PDB file of C-alpha atoms in Angstrom:
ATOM      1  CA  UNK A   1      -6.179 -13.911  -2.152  1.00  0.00           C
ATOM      2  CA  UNK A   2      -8.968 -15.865  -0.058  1.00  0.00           C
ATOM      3  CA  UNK A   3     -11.202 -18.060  -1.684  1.00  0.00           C
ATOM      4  CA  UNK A   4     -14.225 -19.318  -0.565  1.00  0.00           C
ATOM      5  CA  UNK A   5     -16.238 -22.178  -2.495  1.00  0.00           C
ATOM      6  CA  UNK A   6     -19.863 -23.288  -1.007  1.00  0.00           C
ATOM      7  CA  UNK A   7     -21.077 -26.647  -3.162  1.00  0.00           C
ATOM      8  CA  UNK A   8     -22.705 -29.700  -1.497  1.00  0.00           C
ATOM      9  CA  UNK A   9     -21.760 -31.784  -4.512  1.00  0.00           C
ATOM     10  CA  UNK A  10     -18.625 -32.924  -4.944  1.00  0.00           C
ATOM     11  CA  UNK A  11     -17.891 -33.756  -7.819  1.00  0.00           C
ATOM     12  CA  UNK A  12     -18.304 -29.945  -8.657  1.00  0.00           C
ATOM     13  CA  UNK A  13     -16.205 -28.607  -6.182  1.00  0.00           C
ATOM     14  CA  UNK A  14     -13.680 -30.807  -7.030  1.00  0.00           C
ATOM     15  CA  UNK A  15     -13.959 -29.578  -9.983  1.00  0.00           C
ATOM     16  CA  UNK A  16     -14.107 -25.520  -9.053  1.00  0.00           C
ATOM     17  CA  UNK A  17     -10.994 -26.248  -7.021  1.00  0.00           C
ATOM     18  CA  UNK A  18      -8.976 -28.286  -9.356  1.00  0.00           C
ATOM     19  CA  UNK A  19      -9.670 -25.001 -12.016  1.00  0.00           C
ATOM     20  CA  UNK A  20      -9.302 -22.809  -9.219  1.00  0.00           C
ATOM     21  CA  UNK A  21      -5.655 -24.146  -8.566  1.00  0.00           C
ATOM     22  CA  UNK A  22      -4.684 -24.136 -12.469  1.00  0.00           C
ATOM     23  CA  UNK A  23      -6.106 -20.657 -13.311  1.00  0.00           C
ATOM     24  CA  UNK A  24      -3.742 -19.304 -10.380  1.00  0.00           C
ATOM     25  CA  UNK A  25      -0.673 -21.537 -11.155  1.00  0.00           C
ATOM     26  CA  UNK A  26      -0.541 -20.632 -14.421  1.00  0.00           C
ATOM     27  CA  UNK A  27      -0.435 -16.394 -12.908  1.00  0.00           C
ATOM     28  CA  UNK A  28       1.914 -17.670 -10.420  1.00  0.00           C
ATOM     29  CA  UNK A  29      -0.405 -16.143  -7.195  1.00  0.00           C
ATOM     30  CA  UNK A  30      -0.793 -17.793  -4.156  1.00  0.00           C
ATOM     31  CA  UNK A  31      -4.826 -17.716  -3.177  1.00  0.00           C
ATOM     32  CA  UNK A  32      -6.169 -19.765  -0.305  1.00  0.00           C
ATOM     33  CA  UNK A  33      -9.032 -21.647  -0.613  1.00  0.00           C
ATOM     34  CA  UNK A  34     -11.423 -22.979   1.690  1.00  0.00           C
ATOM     35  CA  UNK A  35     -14.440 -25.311   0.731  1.00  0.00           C
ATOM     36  CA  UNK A  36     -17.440 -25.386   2.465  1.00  0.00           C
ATOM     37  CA  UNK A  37     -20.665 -27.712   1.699  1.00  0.00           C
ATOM     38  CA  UNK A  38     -22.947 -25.677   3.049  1.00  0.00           C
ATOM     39  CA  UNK A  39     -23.782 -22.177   3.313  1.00  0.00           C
ATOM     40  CA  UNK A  40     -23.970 -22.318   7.362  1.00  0.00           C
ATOM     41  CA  UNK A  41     -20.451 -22.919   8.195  1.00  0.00           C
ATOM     42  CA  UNK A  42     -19.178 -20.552   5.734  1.00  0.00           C
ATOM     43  CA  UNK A  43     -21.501 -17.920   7.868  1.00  0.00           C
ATOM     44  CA  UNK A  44     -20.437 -18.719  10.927  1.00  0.00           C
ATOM     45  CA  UNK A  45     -16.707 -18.515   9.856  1.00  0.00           C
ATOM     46  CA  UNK A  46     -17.423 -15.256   8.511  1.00  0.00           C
ATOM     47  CA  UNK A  47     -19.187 -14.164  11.749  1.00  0.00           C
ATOM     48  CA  UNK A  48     -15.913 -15.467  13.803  1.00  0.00           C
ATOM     49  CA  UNK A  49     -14.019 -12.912  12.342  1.00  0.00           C
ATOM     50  CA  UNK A  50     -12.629 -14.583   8.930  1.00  0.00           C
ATOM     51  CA  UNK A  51     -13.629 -12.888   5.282  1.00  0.00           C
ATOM     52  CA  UNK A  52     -12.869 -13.400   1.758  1.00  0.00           C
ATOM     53  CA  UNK A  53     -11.598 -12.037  -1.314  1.00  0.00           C
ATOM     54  CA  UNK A  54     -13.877 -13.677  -3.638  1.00  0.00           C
ATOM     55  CA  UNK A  55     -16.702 -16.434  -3.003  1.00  0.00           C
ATOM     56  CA  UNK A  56     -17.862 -19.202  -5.538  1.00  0.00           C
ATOM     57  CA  UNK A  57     -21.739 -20.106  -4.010  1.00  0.00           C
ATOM     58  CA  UNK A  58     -24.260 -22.730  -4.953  1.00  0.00           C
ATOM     59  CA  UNK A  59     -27.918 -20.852  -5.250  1.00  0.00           C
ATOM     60  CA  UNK A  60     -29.456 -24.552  -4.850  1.00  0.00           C
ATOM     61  CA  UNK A  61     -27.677 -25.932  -1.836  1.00  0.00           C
ATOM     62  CA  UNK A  62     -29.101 -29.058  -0.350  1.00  0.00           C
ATOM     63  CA  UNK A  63     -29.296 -27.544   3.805  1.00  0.00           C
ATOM     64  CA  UNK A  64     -29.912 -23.902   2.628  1.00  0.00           C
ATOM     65  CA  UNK A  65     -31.068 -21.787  -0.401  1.00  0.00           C
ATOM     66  CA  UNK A  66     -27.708 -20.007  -1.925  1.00  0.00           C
ATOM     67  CA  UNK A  67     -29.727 -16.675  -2.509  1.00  0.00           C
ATOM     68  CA  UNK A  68     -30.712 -16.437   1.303  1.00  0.00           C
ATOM     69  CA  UNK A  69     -27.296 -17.486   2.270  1.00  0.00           C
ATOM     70  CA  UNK A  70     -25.890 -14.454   0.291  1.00  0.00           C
ATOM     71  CA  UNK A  71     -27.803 -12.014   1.635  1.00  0.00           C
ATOM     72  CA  UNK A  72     -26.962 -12.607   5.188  1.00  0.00           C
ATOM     73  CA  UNK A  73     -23.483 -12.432   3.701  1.00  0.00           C
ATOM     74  CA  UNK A  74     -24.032  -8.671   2.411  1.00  0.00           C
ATOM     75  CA  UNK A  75     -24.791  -7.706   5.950  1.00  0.00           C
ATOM     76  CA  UNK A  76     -21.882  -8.419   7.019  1.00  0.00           C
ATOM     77  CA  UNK A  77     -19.637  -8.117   4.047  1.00  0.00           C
ATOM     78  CA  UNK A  78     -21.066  -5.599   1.379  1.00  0.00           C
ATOM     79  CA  UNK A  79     -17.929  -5.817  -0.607  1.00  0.00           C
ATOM     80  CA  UNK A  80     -17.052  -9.492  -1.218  1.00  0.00           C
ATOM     81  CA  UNK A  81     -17.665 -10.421  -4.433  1.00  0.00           C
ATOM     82  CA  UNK A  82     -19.763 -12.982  -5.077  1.00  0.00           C
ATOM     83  CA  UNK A  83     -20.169 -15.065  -8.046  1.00  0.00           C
ATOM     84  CA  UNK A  84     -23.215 -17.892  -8.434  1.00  0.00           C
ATOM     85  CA  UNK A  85     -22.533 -21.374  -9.745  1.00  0.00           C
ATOM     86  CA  UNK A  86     -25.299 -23.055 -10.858  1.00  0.00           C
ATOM     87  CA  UNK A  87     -27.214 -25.735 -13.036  1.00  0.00           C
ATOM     88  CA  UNK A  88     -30.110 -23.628 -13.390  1.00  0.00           C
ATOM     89  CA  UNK A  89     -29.539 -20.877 -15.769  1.00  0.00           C
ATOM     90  CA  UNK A  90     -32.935 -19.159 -15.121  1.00  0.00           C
ATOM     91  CA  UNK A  91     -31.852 -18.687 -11.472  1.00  0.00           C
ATOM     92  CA  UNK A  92     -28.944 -17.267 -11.949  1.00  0.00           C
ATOM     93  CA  UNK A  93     -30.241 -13.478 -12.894  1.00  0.00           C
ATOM     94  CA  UNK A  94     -31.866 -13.596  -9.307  1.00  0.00           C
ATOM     95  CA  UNK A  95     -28.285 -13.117  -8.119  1.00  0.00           C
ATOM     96  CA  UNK A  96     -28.093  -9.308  -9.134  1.00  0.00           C
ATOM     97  CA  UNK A  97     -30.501  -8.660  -6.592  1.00  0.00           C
ATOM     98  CA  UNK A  98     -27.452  -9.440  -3.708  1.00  0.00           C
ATOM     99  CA  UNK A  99     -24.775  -7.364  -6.081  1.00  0.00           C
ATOM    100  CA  UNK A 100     -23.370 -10.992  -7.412  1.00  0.00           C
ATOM    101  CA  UNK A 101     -20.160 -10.003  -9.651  1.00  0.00           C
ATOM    102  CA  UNK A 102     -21.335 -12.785 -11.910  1.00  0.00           C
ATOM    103  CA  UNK A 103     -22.669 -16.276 -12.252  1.00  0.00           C
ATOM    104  CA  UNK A 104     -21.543 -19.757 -14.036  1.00  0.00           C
ATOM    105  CA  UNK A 105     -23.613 -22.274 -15.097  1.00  0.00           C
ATOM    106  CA  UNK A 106     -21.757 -25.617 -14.005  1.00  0.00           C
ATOM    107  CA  UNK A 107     -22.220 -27.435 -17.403  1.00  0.00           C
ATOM    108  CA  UNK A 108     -19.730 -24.594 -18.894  1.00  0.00           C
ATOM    109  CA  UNK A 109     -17.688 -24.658 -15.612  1.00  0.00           C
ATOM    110  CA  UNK A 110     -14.651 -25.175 -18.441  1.00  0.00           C
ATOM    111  CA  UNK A 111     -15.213 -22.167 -20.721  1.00  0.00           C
ATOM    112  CA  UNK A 112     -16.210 -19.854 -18.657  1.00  0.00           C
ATOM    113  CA  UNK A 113     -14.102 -19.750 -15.456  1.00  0.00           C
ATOM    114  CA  UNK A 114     -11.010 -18.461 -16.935  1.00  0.00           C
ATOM    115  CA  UNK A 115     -12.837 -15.324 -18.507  1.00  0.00           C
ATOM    116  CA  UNK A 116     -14.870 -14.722 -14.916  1.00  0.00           C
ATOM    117  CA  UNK A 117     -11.966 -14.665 -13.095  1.00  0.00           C
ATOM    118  CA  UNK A 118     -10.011 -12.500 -15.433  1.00  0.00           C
ATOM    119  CA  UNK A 119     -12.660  -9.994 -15.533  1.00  0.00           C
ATOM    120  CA  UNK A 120     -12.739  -9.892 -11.614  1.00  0.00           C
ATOM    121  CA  UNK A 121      -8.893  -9.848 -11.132  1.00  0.00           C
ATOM    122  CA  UNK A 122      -8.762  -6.880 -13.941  1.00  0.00           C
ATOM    123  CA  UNK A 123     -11.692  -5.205 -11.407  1.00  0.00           C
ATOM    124  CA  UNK A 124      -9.595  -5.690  -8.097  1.00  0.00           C
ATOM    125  CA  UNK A 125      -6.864  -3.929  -9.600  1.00  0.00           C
ATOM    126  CA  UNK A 126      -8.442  -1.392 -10.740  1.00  0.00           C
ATOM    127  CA  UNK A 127     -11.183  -1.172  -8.216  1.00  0.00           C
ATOM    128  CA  UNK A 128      -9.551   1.400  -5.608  1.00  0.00           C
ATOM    129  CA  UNK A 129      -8.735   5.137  -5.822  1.00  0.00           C
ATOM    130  CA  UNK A 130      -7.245   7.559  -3.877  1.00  0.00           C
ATOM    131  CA  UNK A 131      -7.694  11.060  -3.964  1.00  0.00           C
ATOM    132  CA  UNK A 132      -6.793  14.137  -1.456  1.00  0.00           C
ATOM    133  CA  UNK A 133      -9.878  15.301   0.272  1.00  0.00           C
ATOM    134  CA  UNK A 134     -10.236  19.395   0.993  1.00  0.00           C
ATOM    135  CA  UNK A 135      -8.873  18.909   4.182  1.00  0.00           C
ATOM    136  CA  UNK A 136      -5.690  17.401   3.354  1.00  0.00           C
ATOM    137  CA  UNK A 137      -6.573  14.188   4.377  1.00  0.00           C
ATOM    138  CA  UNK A 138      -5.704  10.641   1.646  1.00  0.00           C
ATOM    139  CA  UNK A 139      -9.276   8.743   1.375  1.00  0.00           C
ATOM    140  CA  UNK A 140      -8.927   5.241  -0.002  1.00  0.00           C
ATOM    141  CA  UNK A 141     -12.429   4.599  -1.610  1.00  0.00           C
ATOM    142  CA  UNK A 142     -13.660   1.522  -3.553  1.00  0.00           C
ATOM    143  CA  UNK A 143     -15.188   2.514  -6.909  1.00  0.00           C
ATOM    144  CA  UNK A 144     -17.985  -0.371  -6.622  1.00  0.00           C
ATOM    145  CA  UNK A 145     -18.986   1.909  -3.682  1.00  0.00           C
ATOM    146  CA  UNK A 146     -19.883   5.540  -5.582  1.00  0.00           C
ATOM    147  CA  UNK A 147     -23.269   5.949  -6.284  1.00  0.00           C
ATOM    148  CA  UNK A 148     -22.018   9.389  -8.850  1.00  0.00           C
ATOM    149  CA  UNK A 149     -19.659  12.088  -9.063  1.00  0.00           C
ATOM    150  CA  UNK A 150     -19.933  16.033  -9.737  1.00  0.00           C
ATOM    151  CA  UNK A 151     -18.714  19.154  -9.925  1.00  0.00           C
ATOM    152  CA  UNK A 152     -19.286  21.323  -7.053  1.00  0.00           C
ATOM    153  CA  UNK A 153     -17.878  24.383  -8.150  1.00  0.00           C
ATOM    154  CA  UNK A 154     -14.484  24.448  -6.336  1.00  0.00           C
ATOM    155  CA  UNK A 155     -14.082  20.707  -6.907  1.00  0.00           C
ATOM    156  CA  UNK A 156     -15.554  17.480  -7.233  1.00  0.00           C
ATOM    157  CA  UNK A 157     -18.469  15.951  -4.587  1.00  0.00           C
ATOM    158  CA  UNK A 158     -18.278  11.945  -4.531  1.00  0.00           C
ATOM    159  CA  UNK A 159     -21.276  10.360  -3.222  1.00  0.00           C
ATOM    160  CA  UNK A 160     -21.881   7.298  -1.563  1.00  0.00           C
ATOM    161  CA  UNK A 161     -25.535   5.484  -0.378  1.00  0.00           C
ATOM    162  CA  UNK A 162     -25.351   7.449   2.886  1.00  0.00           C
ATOM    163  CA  UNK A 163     -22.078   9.897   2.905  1.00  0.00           C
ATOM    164  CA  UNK A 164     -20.057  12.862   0.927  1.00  0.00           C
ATOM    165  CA  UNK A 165     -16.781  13.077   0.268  1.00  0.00           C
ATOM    166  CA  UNK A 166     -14.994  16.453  -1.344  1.00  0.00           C
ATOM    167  CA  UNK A 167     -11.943  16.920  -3.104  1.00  0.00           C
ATOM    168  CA  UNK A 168     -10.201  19.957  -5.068  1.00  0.00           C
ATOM    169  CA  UNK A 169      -9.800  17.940  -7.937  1.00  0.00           C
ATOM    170  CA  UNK A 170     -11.885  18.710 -11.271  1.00  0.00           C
ATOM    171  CA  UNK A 171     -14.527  16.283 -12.138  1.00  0.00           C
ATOM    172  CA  UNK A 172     -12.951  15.368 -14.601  1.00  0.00           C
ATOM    173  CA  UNK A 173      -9.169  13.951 -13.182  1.00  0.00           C
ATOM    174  CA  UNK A 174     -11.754  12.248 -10.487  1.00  0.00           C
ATOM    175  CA  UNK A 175     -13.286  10.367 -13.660  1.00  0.00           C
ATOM    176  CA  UNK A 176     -10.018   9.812 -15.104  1.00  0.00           C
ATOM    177  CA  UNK A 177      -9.211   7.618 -12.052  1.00  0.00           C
ATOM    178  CA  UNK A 178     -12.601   5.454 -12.230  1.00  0.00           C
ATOM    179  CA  UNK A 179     -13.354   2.081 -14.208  1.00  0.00           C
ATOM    180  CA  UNK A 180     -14.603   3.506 -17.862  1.00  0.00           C
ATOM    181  CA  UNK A 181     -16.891   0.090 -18.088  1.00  0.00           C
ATOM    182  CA  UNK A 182     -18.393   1.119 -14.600  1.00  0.00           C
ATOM    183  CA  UNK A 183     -19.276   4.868 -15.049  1.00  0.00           C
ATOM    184  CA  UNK A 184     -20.389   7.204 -17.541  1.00  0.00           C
ATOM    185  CA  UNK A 185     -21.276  10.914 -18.051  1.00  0.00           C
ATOM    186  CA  UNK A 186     -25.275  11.685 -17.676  1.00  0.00           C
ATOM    187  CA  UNK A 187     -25.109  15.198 -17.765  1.00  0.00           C
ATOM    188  CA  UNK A 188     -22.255  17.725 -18.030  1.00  0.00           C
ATOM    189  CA  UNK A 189     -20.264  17.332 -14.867  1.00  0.00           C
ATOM    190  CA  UNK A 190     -22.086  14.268 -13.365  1.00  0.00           C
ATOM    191  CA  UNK A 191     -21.155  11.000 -13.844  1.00  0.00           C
ATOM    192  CA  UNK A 192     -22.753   8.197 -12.363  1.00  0.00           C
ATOM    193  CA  UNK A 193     -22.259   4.603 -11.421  1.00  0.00           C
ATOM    194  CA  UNK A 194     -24.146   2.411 -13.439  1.00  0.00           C
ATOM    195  CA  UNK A 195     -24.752  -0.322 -11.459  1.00  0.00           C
ATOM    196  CA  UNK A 196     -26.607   2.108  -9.202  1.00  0.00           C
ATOM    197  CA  UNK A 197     -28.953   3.587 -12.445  1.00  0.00           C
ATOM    198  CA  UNK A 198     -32.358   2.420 -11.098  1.00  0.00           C
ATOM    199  CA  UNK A 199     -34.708   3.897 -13.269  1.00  0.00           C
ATOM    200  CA  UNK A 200     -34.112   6.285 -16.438  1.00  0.00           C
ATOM    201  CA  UNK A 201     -36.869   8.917 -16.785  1.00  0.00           C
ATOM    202  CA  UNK A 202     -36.946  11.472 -19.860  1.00  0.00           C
ATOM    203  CA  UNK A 203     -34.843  13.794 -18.196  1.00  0.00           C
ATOM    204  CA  UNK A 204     -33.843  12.504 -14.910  1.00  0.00           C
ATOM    205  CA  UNK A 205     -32.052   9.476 -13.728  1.00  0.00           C
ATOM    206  CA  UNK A 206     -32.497   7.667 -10.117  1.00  0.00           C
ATOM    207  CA  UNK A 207     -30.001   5.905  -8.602  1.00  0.00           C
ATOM    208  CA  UNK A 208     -30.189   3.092  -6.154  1.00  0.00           C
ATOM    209  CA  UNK A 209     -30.345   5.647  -3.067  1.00  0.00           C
ATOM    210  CA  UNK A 210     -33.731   7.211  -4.542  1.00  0.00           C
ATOM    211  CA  UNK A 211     -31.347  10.525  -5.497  1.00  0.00           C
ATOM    212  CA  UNK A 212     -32.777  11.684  -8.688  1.00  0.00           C
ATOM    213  CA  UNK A 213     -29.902  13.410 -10.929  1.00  0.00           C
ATOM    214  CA  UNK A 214     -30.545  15.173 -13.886  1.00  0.00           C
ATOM    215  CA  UNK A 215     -29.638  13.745 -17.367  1.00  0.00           C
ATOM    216  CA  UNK A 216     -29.161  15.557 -20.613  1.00  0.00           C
ATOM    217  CA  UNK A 217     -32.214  14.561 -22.975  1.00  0.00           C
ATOM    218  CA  UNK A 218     -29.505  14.087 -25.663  1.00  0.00           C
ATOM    219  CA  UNK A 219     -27.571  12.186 -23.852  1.00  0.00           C
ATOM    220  CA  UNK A 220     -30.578   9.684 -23.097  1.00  0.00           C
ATOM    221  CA  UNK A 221     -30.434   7.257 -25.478  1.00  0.00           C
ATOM    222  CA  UNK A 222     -26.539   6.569 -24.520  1.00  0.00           C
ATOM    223  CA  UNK A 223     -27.100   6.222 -20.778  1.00  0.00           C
ATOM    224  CA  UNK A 224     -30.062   3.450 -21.958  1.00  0.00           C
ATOM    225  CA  UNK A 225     -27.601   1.459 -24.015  1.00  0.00           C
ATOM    226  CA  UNK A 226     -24.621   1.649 -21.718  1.00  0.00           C
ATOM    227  CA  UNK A 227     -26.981   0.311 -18.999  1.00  0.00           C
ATOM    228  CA  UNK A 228     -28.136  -2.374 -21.203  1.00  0.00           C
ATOM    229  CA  UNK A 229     -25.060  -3.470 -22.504  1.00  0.00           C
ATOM    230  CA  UNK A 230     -23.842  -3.556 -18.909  1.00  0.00           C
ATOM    231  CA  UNK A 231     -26.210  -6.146 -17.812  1.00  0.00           C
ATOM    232  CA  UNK A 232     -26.019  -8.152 -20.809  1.00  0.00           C
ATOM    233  CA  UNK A 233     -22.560  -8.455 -20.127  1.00  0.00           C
ATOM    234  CA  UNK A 234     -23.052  -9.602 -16.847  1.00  0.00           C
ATOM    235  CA  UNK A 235     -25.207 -12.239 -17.630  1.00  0.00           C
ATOM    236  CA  UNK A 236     -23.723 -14.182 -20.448  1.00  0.00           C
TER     237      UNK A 236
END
């Protein structure tokens, strides 16, 4: 696993790392990790070619804001996960705005690592599918990537922000396969991703592409909690 950590003080990423290195030895993985102090050299490695599995990033560098660093970083990598370190908790929500897996505050730097980085490994491992597409073909997809799933009939449809993908298998063994925390049923046959649930109408849900999707009315007051209990989860 590659590591990247961006923090201009060091007495924090000395920190990160030294927590970094534990939290691996004690799983007995091998990661790599590179420190940066300073969100423009960890863009211009990126735009020579290198990437990363997983980046720890300042939001309140001293050269450059962490927030605008991040987004330049989710044009060119729209998968990395990110996850804020900070000693300003009421910055830290800003972060969901550039898909940021989480955020830690760097006063509880101690308690909190260890359960952030379990949550993420538990996520890698379960964050790829495979499934056999209608014509024959295997398609790897990332889970973090489906905006919803449903029945078309003959099979399932999985959509993405700009694509379709179509498989002979039900709805249902295509849901079997996805991250229970990450997607839920809406109405009968659709399930959707709800980390792309933009706005919840009476009947209707819209997802981060602007695709409105029906949603059972009895099934409303579920999708609202899951959604909430989602985000509260990502922001303790």
């Amino acid at each position: 696993m590659k590591i990247a950590v961006c923090e201009d003080e060091k007495i924090y990423s000395d920190k990160l790392l030294r927590l970094l290195e534990k939290y691996f030895e004690k799983r007995k993985e091998k990661v790599e990790i590179t420190v940066f102090t300073d969100g423009i050299p960890l863009l211009d490695v990126y735009n020579g070619g290198k990437n990363f599995d997983l980046i720890f990033l300042d939001i309140q560098l001293e050269m450059t804001d962490g927030l605008d660093i991040a987004m330049k970083l989710r044009e060119i990598d729209s998968r990395v996960a990110l996850i804020f370190v900070t000693g300003f908790e009421n910055r830290a929500v800003e972060g969901y705005s550039v898909k940021a897996f989480d955020y830690i505050v760097k006063s509880s730097m101690d308690s909190r690592l260890d359960d952030v980085l379990d949550r993420f490994i538990k996520t890698s491992e379960k964050g790829m599918i495979s499934v056999t597409l209608t014509d024959g073909k295997l398609e790897i997809i990332s889970c973090d990537d489906i905006v919803f799933i449903e029945s078309d009939g003959r099979g399932t449809a999985v959509y993405f922000a700009d694509s379709v993908v179509r498989t002979a298998l039900s709805v249902n063994k295509v849901y079997q396969l996805l991250p229970r925390d990450l997607f839920i049923e809406i109405h009968k046959s659709v399930f959707a991703n709800l980390m792309k649930i933009k706005r919840i109408g009476s009947d209707t849900v819209e997802m981060s592409t602007g695709k409105s999707l029906p949603m059972s009315r009895r099934k409303r007051k579920y999708v609202l909690s899951s959604v909430m209990s989602s985000v509260e989860s990502r922001i303790k």
